[in-house]
Coordinates of C-alpha atoms in Angstrom, one line a residue:
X115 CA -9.9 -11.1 30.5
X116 CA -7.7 -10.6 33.6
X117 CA -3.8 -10.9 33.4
X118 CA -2.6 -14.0 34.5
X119 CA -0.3 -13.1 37.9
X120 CA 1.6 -10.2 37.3
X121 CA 2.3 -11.0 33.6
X122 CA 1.2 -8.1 31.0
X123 CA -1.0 -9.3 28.1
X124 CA 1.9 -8.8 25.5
X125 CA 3.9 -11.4 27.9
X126 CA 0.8 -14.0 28.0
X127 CA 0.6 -14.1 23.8
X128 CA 4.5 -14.3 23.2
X129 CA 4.1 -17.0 25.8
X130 CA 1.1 -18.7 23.7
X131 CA 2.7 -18.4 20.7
X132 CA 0.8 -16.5 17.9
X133 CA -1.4 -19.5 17.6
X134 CA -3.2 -18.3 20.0
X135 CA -3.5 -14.8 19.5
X136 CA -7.2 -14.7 18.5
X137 CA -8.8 -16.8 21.3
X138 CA -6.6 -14.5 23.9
X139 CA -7.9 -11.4 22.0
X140 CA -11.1 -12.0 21.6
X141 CA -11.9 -13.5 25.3
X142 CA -15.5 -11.9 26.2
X143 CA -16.0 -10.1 22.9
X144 CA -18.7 -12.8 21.8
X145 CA -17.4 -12.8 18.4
X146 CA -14.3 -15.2 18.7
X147 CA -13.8 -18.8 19.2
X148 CA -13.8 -18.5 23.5
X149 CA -17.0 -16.8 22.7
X150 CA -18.9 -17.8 20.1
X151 CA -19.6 -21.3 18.7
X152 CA -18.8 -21.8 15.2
X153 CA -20.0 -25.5 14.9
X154 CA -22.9 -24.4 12.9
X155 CA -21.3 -22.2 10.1
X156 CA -19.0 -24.9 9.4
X157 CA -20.5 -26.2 6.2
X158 CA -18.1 -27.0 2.9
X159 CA -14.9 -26.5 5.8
X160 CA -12.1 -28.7 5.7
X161 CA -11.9 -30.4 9.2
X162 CA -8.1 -30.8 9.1
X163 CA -7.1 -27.8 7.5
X164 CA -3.8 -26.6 8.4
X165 CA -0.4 -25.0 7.1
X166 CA 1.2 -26.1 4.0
X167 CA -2.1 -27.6 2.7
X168 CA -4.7 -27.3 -0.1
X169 CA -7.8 -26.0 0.4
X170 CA -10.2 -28.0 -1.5
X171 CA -14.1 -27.3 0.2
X172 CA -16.2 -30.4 1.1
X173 CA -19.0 -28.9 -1.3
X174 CA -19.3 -26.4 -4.5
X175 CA -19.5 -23.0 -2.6
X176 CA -19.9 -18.9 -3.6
X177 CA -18.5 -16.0 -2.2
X178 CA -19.6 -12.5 -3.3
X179 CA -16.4 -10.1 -3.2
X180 CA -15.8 -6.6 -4.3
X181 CA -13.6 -6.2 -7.2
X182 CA -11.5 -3.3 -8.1
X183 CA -11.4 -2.8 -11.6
X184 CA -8.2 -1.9 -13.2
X185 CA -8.4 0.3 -16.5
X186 CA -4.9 -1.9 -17.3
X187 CA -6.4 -4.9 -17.3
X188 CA -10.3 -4.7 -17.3
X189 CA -12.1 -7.8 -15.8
X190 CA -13.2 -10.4 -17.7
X191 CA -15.7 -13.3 -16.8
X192 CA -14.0 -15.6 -18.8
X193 CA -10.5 -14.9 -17.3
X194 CA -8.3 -19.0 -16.8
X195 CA -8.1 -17.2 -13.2
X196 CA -11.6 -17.3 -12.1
X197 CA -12.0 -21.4 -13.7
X198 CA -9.1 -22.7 -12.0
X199 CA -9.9 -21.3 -8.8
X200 CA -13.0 -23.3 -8.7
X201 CA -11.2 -26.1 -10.1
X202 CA -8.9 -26.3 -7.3
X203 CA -10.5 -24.9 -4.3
X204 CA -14.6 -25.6 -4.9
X205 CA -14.9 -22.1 -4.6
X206 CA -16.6 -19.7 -7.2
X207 CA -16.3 -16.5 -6.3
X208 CA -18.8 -13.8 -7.6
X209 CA -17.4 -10.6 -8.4
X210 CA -19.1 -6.7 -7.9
X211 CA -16.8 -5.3 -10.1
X212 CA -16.3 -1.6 -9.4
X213 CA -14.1 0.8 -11.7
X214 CA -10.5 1.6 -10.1
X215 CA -11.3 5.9 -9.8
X216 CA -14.7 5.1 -7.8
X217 CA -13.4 2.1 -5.8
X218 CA -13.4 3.9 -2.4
X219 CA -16.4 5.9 -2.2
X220 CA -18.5 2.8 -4.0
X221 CA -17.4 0.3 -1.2
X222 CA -18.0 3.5 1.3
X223 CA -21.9 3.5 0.3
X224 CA -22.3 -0.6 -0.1
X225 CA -21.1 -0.9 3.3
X226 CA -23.1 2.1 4.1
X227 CA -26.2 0.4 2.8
X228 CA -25.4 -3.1 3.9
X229 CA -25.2 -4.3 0.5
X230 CA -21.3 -5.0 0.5
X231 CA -19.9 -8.5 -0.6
X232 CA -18.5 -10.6 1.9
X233 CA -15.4 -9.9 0.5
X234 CA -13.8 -6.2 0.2
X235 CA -10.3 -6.2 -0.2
X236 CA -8.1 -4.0 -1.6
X237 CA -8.6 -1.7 1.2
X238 CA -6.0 0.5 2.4
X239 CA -5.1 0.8 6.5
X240 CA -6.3 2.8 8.0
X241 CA -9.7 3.1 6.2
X242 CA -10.8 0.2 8.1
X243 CA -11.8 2.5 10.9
X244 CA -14.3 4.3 8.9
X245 CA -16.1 1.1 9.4
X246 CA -15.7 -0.3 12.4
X247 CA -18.2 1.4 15.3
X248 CA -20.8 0.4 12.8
X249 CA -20.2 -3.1 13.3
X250 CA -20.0 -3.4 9.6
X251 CA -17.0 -5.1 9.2
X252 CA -16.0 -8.2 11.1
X253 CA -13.2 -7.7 14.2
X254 CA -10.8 -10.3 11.8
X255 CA -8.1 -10.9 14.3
X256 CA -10.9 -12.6 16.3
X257 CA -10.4 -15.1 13.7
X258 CA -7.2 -15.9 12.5
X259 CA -6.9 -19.4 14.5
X260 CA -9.2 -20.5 11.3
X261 CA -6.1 -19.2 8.9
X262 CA -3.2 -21.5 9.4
X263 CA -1.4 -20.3 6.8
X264 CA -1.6 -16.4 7.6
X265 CA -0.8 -17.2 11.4
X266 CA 2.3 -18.9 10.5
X267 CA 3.6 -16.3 8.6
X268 CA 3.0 -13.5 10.9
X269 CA 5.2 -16.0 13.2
X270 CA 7.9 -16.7 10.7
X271 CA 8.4 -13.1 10.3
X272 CA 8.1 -11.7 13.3
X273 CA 5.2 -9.1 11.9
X274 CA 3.5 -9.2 15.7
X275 CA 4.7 -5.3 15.9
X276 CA 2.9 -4.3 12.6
X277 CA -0.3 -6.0 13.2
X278 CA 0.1 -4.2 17.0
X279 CA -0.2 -0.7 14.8
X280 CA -3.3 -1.4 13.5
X281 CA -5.6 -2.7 16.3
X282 CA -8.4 -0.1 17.6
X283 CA -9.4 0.1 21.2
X284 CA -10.5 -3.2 21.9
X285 CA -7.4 -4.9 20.9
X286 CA -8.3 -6.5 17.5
X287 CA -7.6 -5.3 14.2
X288 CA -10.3 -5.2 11.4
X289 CA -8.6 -5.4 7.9
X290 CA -6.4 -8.7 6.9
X291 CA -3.1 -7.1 5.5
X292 CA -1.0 -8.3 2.9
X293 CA 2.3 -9.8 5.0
X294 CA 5.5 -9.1 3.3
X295 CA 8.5 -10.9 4.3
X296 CA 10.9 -8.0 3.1
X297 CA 9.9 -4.3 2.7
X298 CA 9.3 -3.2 -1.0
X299 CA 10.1 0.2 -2.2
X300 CA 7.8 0.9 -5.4
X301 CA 8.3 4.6 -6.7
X302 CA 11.3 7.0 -7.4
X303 CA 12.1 9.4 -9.9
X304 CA 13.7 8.4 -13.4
X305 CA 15.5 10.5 -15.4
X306 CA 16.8 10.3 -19.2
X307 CA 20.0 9.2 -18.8
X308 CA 20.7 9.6 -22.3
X309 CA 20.2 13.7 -21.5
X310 CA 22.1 13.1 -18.7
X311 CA 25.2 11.7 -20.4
X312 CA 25.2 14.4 -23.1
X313 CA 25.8 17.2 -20.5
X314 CA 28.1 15.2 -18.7
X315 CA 26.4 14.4 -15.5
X316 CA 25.6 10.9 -13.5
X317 CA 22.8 10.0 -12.0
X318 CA 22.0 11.9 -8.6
X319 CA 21.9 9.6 -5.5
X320 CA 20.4 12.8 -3.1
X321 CA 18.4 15.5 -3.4
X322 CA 20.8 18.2 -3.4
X323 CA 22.1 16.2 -6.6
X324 CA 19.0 15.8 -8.0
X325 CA 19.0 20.0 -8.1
X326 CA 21.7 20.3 -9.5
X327 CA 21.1 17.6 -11.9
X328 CA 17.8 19.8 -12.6
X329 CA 19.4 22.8 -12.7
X330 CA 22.0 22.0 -15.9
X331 CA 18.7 20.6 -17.7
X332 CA 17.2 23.7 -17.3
X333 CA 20.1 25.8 -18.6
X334 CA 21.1 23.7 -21.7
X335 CA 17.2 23.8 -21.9
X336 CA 15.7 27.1 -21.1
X337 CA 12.5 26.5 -22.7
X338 CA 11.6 23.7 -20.7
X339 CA 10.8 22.2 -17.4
X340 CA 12.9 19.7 -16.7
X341 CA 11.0 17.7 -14.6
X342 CA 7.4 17.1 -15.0
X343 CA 5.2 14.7 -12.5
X344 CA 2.3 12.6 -12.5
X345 CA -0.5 11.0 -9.9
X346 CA -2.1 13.7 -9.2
X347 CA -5.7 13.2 -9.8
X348 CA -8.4 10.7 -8.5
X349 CA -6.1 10.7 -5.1
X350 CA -6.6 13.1 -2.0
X351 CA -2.9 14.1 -2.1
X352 CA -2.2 15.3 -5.6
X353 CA 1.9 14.2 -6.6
X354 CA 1.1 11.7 -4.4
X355 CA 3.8 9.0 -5.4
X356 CA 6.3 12.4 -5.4
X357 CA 5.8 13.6 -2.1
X358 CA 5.5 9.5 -0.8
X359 CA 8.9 8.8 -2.1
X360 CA 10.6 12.5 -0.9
X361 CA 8.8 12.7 2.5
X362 CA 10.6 9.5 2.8
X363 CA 13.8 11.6 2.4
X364 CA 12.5 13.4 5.5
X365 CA 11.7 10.7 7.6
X366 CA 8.0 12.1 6.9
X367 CA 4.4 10.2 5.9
X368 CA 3.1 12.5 2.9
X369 CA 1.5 11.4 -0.4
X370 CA -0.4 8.8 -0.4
X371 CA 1.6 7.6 2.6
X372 CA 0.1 10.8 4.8
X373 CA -1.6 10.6 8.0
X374 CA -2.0 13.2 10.2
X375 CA -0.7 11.5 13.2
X376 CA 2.8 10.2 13.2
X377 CA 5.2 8.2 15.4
X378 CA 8.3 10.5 16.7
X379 CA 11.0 7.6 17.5
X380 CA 13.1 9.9 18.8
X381 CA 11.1 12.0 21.3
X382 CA 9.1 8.7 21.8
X383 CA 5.9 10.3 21.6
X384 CA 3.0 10.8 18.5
X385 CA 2.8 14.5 16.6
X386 CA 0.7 16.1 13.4
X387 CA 2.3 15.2 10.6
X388 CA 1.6 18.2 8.7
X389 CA 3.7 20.5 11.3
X390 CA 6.7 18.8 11.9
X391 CA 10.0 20.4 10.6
X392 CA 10.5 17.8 8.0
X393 CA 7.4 18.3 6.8
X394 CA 8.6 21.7 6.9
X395 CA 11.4 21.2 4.6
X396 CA 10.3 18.7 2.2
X397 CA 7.6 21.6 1.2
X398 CA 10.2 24.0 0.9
X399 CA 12.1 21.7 -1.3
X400 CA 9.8 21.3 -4.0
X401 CA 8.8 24.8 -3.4
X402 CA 12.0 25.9 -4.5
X403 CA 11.7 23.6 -7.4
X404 CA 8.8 25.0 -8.9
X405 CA 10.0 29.2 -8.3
X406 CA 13.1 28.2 -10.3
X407 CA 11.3 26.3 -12.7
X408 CA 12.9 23.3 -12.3
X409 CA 9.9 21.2 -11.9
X410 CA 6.0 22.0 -14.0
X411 CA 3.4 23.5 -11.7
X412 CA 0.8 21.3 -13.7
X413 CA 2.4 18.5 -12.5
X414 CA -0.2 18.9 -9.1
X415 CA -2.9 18.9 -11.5
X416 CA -2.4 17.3 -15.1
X417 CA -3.4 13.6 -15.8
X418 CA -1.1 11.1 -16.4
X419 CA -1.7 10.8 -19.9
X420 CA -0.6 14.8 -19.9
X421 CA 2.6 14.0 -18.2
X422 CA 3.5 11.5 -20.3
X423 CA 2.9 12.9 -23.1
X424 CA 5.4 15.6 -21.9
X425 CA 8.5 13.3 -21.6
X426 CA 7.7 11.1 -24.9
X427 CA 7.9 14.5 -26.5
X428 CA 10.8 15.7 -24.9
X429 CA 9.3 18.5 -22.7
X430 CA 9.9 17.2 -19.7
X431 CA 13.1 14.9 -18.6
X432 CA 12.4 13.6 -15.5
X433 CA 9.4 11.7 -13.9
X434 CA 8.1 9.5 -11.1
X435 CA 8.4 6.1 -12.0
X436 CA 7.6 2.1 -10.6
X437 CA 9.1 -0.7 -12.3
X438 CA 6.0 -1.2 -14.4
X439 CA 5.1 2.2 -15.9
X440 CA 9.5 2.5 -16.5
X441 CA 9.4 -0.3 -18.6
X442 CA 5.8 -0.8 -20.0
X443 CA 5.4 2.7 -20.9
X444 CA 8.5 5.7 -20.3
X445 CA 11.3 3.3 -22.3
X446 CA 9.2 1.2 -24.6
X447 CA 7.5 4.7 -26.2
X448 CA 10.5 6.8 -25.8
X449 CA 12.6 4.3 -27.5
X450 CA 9.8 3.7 -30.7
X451 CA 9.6 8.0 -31.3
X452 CA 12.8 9.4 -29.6
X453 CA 16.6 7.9 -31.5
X454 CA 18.5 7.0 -28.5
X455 CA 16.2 7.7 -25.8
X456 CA 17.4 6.2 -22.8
X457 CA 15.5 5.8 -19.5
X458 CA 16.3 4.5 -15.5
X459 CA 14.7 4.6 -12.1
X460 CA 17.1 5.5 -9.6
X461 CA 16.8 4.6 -5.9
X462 CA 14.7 7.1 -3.7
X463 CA 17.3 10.1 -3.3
X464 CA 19.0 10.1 0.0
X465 CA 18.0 13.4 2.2
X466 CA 18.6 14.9 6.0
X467 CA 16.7 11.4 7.4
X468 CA 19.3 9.5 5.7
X469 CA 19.4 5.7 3.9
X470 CA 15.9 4.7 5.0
X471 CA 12.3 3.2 4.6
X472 CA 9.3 4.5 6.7
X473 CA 8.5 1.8 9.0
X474 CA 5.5 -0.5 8.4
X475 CA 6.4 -1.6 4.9
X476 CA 6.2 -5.3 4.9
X477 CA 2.0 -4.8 5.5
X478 CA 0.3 -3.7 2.2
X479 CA -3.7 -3.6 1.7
X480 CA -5.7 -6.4 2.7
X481 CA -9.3 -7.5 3.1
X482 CA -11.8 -6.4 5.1
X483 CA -14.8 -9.4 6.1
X484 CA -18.6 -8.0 6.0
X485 CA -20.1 -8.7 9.2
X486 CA -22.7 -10.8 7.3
X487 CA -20.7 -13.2 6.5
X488 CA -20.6 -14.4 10.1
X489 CA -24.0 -15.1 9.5
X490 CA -23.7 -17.6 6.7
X491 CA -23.1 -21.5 8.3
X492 CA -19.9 -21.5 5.2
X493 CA -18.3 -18.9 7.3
X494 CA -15.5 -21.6 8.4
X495 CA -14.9 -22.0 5.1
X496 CA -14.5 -18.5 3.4
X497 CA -11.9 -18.2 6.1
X498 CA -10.2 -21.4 5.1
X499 CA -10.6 -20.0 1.8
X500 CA -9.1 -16.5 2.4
X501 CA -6.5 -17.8 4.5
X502 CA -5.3 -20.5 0.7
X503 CA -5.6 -18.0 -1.5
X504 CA -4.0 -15.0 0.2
X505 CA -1.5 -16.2 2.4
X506 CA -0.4 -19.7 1.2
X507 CA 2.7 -19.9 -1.0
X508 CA 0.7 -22.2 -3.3
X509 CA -2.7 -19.7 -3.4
X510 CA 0.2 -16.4 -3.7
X511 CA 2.2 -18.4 -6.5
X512 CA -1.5 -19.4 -8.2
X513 CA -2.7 -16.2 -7.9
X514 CA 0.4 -13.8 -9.1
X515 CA 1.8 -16.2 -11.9
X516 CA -0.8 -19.2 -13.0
X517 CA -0.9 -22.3 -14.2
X518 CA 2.9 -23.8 -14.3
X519 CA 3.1 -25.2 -17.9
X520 CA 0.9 -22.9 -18.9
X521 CA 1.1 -19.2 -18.6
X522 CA 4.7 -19.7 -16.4
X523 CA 7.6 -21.9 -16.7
X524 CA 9.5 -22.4 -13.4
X525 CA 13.0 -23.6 -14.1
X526 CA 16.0 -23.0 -11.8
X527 CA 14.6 -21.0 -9.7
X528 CA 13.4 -18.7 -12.3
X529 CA 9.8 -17.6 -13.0
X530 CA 9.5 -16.7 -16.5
X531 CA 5.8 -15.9 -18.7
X532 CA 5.0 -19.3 -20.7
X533 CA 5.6 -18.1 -24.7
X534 CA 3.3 -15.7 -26.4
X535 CA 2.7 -14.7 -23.1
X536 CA 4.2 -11.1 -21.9
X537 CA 3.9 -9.7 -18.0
X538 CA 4.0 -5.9 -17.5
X539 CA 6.2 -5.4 -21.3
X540 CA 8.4 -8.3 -20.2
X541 CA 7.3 -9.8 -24.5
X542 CA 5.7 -6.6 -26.1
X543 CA 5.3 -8.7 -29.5
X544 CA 3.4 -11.7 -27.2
X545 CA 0.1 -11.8 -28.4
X546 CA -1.3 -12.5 -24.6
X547 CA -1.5 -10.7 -21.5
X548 CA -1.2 -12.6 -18.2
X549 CA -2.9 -9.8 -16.7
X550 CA -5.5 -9.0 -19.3
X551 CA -6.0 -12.4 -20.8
X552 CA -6.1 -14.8 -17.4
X553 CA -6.6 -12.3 -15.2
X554 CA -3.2 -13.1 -12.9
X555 CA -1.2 -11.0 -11.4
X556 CA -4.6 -9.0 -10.5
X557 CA -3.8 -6.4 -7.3
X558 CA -6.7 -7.9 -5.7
X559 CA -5.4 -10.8 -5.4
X560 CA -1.6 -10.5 -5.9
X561 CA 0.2 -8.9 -3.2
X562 CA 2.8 -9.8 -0.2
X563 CA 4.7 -13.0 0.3
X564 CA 8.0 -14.5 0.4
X565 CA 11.2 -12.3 -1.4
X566 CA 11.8 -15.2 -3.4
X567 CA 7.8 -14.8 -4.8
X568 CA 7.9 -11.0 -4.5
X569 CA 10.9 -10.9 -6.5
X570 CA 10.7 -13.7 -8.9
X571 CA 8.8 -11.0 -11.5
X572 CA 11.6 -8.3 -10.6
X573 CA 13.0 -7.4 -14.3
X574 CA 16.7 -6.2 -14.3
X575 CA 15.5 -2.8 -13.4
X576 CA 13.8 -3.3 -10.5
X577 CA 16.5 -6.1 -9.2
X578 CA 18.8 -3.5 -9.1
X579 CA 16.5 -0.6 -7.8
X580 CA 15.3 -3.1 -5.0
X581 CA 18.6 -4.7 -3.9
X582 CA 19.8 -1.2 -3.0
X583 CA 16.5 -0.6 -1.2
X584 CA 16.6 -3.0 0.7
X585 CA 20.1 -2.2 2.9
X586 CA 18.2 0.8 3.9
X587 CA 16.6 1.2 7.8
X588 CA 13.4 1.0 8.7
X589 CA 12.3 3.8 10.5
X590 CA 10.7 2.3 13.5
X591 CA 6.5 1.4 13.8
X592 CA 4.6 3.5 15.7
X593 CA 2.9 1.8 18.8
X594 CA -0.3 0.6 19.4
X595 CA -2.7 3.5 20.4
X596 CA -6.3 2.4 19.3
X597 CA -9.3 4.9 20.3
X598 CA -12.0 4.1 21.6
X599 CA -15.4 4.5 19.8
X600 CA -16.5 7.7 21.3
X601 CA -12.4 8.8 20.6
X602 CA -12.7 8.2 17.4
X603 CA -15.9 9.6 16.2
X604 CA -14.5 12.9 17.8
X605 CA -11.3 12.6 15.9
X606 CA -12.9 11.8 12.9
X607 CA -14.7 15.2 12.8
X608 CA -10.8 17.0 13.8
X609 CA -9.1 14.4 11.1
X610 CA -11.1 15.3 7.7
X611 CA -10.4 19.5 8.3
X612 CA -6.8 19.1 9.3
X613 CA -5.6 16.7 6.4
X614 CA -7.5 19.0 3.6
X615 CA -5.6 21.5 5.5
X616 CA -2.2 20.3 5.3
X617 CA -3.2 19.4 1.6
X618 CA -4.7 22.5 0.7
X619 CA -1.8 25.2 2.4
X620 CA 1.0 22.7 1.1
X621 CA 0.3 22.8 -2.2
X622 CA 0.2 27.0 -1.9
X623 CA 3.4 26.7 -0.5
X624 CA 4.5 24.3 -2.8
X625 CA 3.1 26.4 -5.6
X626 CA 4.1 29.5 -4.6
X627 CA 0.4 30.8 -3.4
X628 CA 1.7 31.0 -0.2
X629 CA 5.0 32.1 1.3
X630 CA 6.7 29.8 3.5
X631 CA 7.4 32.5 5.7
X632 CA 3.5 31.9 6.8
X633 CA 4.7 28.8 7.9
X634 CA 3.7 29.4 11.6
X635 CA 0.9 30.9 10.9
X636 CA -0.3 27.8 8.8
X637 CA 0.5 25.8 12.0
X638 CA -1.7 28.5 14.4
X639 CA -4.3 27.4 11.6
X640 CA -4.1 23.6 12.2
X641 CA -4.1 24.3 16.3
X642 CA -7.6 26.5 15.3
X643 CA -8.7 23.4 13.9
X644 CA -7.6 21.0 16.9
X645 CA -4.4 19.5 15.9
X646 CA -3.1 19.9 19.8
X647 CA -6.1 18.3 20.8
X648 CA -6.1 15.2 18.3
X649 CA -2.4 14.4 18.9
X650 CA -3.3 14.8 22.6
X651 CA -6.0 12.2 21.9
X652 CA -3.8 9.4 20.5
X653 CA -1.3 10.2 23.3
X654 CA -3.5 9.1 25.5
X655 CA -5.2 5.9 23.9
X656 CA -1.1 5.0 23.2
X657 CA -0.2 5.9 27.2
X658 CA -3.4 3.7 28.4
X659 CA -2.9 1.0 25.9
X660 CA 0.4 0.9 26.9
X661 CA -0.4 0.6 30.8
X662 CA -3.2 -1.9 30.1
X663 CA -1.2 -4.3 27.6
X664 CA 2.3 -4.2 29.1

């Protein structure tokens, strides 16, 4: 597709309006509506489906989707979800249920195989790209002008920047994210206040504070470390919710948040991650941490039952915490065995980067579309149907809370579980689960939305813990700088090495394997392994993208 004049491509689709994003993108590529005809897959569509609507199919249909299964709330087939769906949309949907700890590498070797459901959400950015120079999974953005509702969003919130960072080197993106209106913060540390108020501290609001605060645990408590941590198995970056939450601090991606390639605002320009000075010093941080024994060394390898099991018996004072596991587990079992135990998440600690969020927030997993389904003649339809469930207010409301009347009341503005219903310890005498009983508020199908959806299940705590998230700044989005195929194959064999690199030295920094006065020569390491050469790659793809796209 040529530019029109001497506008730039970016100029042409602010011009057409995000309506029109996907038959712009797509021009040439076959696949999209300036390309392809999609009058024959159009069987069970709604002709006139558009924002603000039902979906209701014009015939009984089945989709096959892949299903992570939570340990929290194991599926059920008879779950008031799955009925109701079909009630209102026509639309059974036939679930490959997959255990939570084997989710990735499962949907890995269905795709592999061809075998996946049309369906696979719950898929993380940017493990899309795995998948895409297979053809394996469908270019979605190609698409979108079927998805009223998901278009209008993207335009009411001005999210044409985030779905920029996630397109590959033909323009489109592959994975439908979650759209968030508002950023959401989800993990921090908590600490026993109770502890706290018997030595006569408050609760820290940086890191230096948090040391200190660490530091008088450890001297009224010698015998103990006073911070133990969590989330540190079946995840490539042990701590992961730790070092998400404090690279933060540092303006840095680590955790579960790390990628090796990173957006410097500042210098305008990509760089490795892994090597930056922040990087740097968030390693030393917790290095320091561990040599003084403020923090557990087994918290980069214990399960989560271990760590627990540390603070409800008062071996540990201090661990990562989201609104769920602080209410549902730390303060309801501390308060049943400990007299007096008293528990609160405090907003992520404020270090050298400042009061901020790393940029990119308001998009969360999504779903990824097998390529097969373009091959079914109900392909309009799963789309209509994708587009209802996951990015209508009605199908986000539906899927997060229920049936109004019964398992939610909605009364003043206020959300609240039906009775003898509890959500995430909200009624820990109810004698039903909205997640384990109905199968609602399911992560596979609950995510993103409106702030006044997002927050309507906030309990007190995480109000307050929110609220004061949300003055924070974003740190700014990285640019578009998709690869192209042959790109990314080669910096898919550079990627792997480097990352269990960074993982691998920062934990024996962190641990105290390895002085941090190797620090440079851990970098000459990365460089051995092509770091210059991959950051030179996405330079590149962002300088060309740029000079192509406007």
């Amino acid at each position: 597709m040529k530019n029109r004049g001497n506008l730039s491509r970016r100029q042409i689709l602010s011009a057409a309006g995000f309506a029109g994003l996907a038959v712009l993108t797509g021009c040439g590529s076959g696949d999209d509506g300036g390309g392809k005809d999609l009058s024959k897959k159009q069987n069970g569509a709604m002709k006139d489906y558009r924002a603000g609507q039902q979906f209701k199919a014009a015939k009984p249909l089945s989709f096959s989707l892949l299903h992570n299964d939570n340990p929290n709330y194991p599926m059920k087939g008879g779950w008031l979800f799955w009925q109701e769906l079909t009630e209102r949309t026509g639309i059974t949907l036939k679930p490959v249920s997959v255990p939570l700890s084997d989710y990735e590498k499962k949907r890995s070797l269905l795709i592999g195989a061809g075998d996946a459901p049309f369906l696979i959400p719950k898929t993380y950015h940017p493990s899309e790209v795995a998948f895409v120079s297979s053809g394996a999974i469908l270019p979605v953005s190609d698409y979108v002008r079927l998805m009223p509702h998901f278009q209008d969003k993207v335009r009411k919130w001005r999210l044409e920047p985030e779905l920029d960072s996630i397109r590959q080197s033909d323009g489109k993106y592959y994975l439908l994210p979650g759209l968030h209106e508002k950023a959401k913060s989800g993990y921090s540390l908590s600490l026993r206040t109770d502890v706290l108020d018997r030595l006569g501290l408050t609760l820290p609001t940086t890191w230096d504070e948090v040391y200190t605060v660490l530091k008088a645990i450890k001297a009224r408590y010698p015998d103990r470390y006073p911070f133990t941590d969590r989330w540190s198995t079946n995840t490539p970056f042990p701590a992961g919710a730790l070092f998400g939450y404090l690279g933060q601090a540092y303006g840095v991606r680590a955790g579960w948040t790390y990628d090796n390639i990173s957006w410097d605002g500042a210098r305008k320009t990509f760089v490795f991650t892994g090597a930056t000075d922040g990087f740097r010093q968030m390693t030393d941080y917790l290095r320091k941490l561990v040599a003084e024994k403020l923090m557990d060394p087994e918290s980069f390898t214990q399960t989560d039952d271990d760590a627990v099991k540390k603070l409800l018996s008062e071996k540990s004072f201090v661990i990562s915490a989201n609104s769920q596991e602080l209410v549902q587990n730390y303060r309801y079992n501390l308060e049943k065995q400990v007299q007096g135990a008293r528990i609160e998440m405090i907003p992520v600690p404020l270090g050298p980067a400042g009061p901020v969020v790393i940029g990119g927030a308001r998009l969360e997993n999504g779903v990824m579309i097998s390529s097969k389904a373009l091959k079914s003649d109900t392909f309009v339809a799963m789309m209509q149907f994708v587009d209802w469930l996951w990015y209508s207010d009605e199908g986000q409301r539906f899927a997060k809370w229920g049936v109004e009347g019964t398992t939610y009341t909605h009364t003043g503005g206020q959300y609240r579980p039906a009775d003898g219903i509890s959500l995430m310890g909200s009624d820990p005498d109810a004698p039903k689960d909205l997640q384990k009983d109905y199968g609602f508020f399911n992560g596979v199908f609950t995510y993103g939305g409106s702030w006044e959806l997002v927050s309507s299940s906030f309990g007190p705590d995480e109000k307050k813990f929110q609220d004061a998230m949300a003055q924070r700044r974003e740190l700014p989005i990285g640019p578009a700088h998709p690869l192209r195929s042959v790109e990314q194959e080669q910096a898919t064999l550079w990627d792997t090495p480097l990352r269990d690199h960074v993982i691998q030295n920062t934990l024996k920094f962190v641990l105290g394997k390895r002085p941090l006065s190797e620090w440079d020569a851990y970098v000459a390491e990365l460089k051995a392994k092509n770091m210059d050469r991959l950051v030179d790659l996405h330079n590149k793809a962002y300088e060309r993208y740029k000079k192509e796209n406007g």
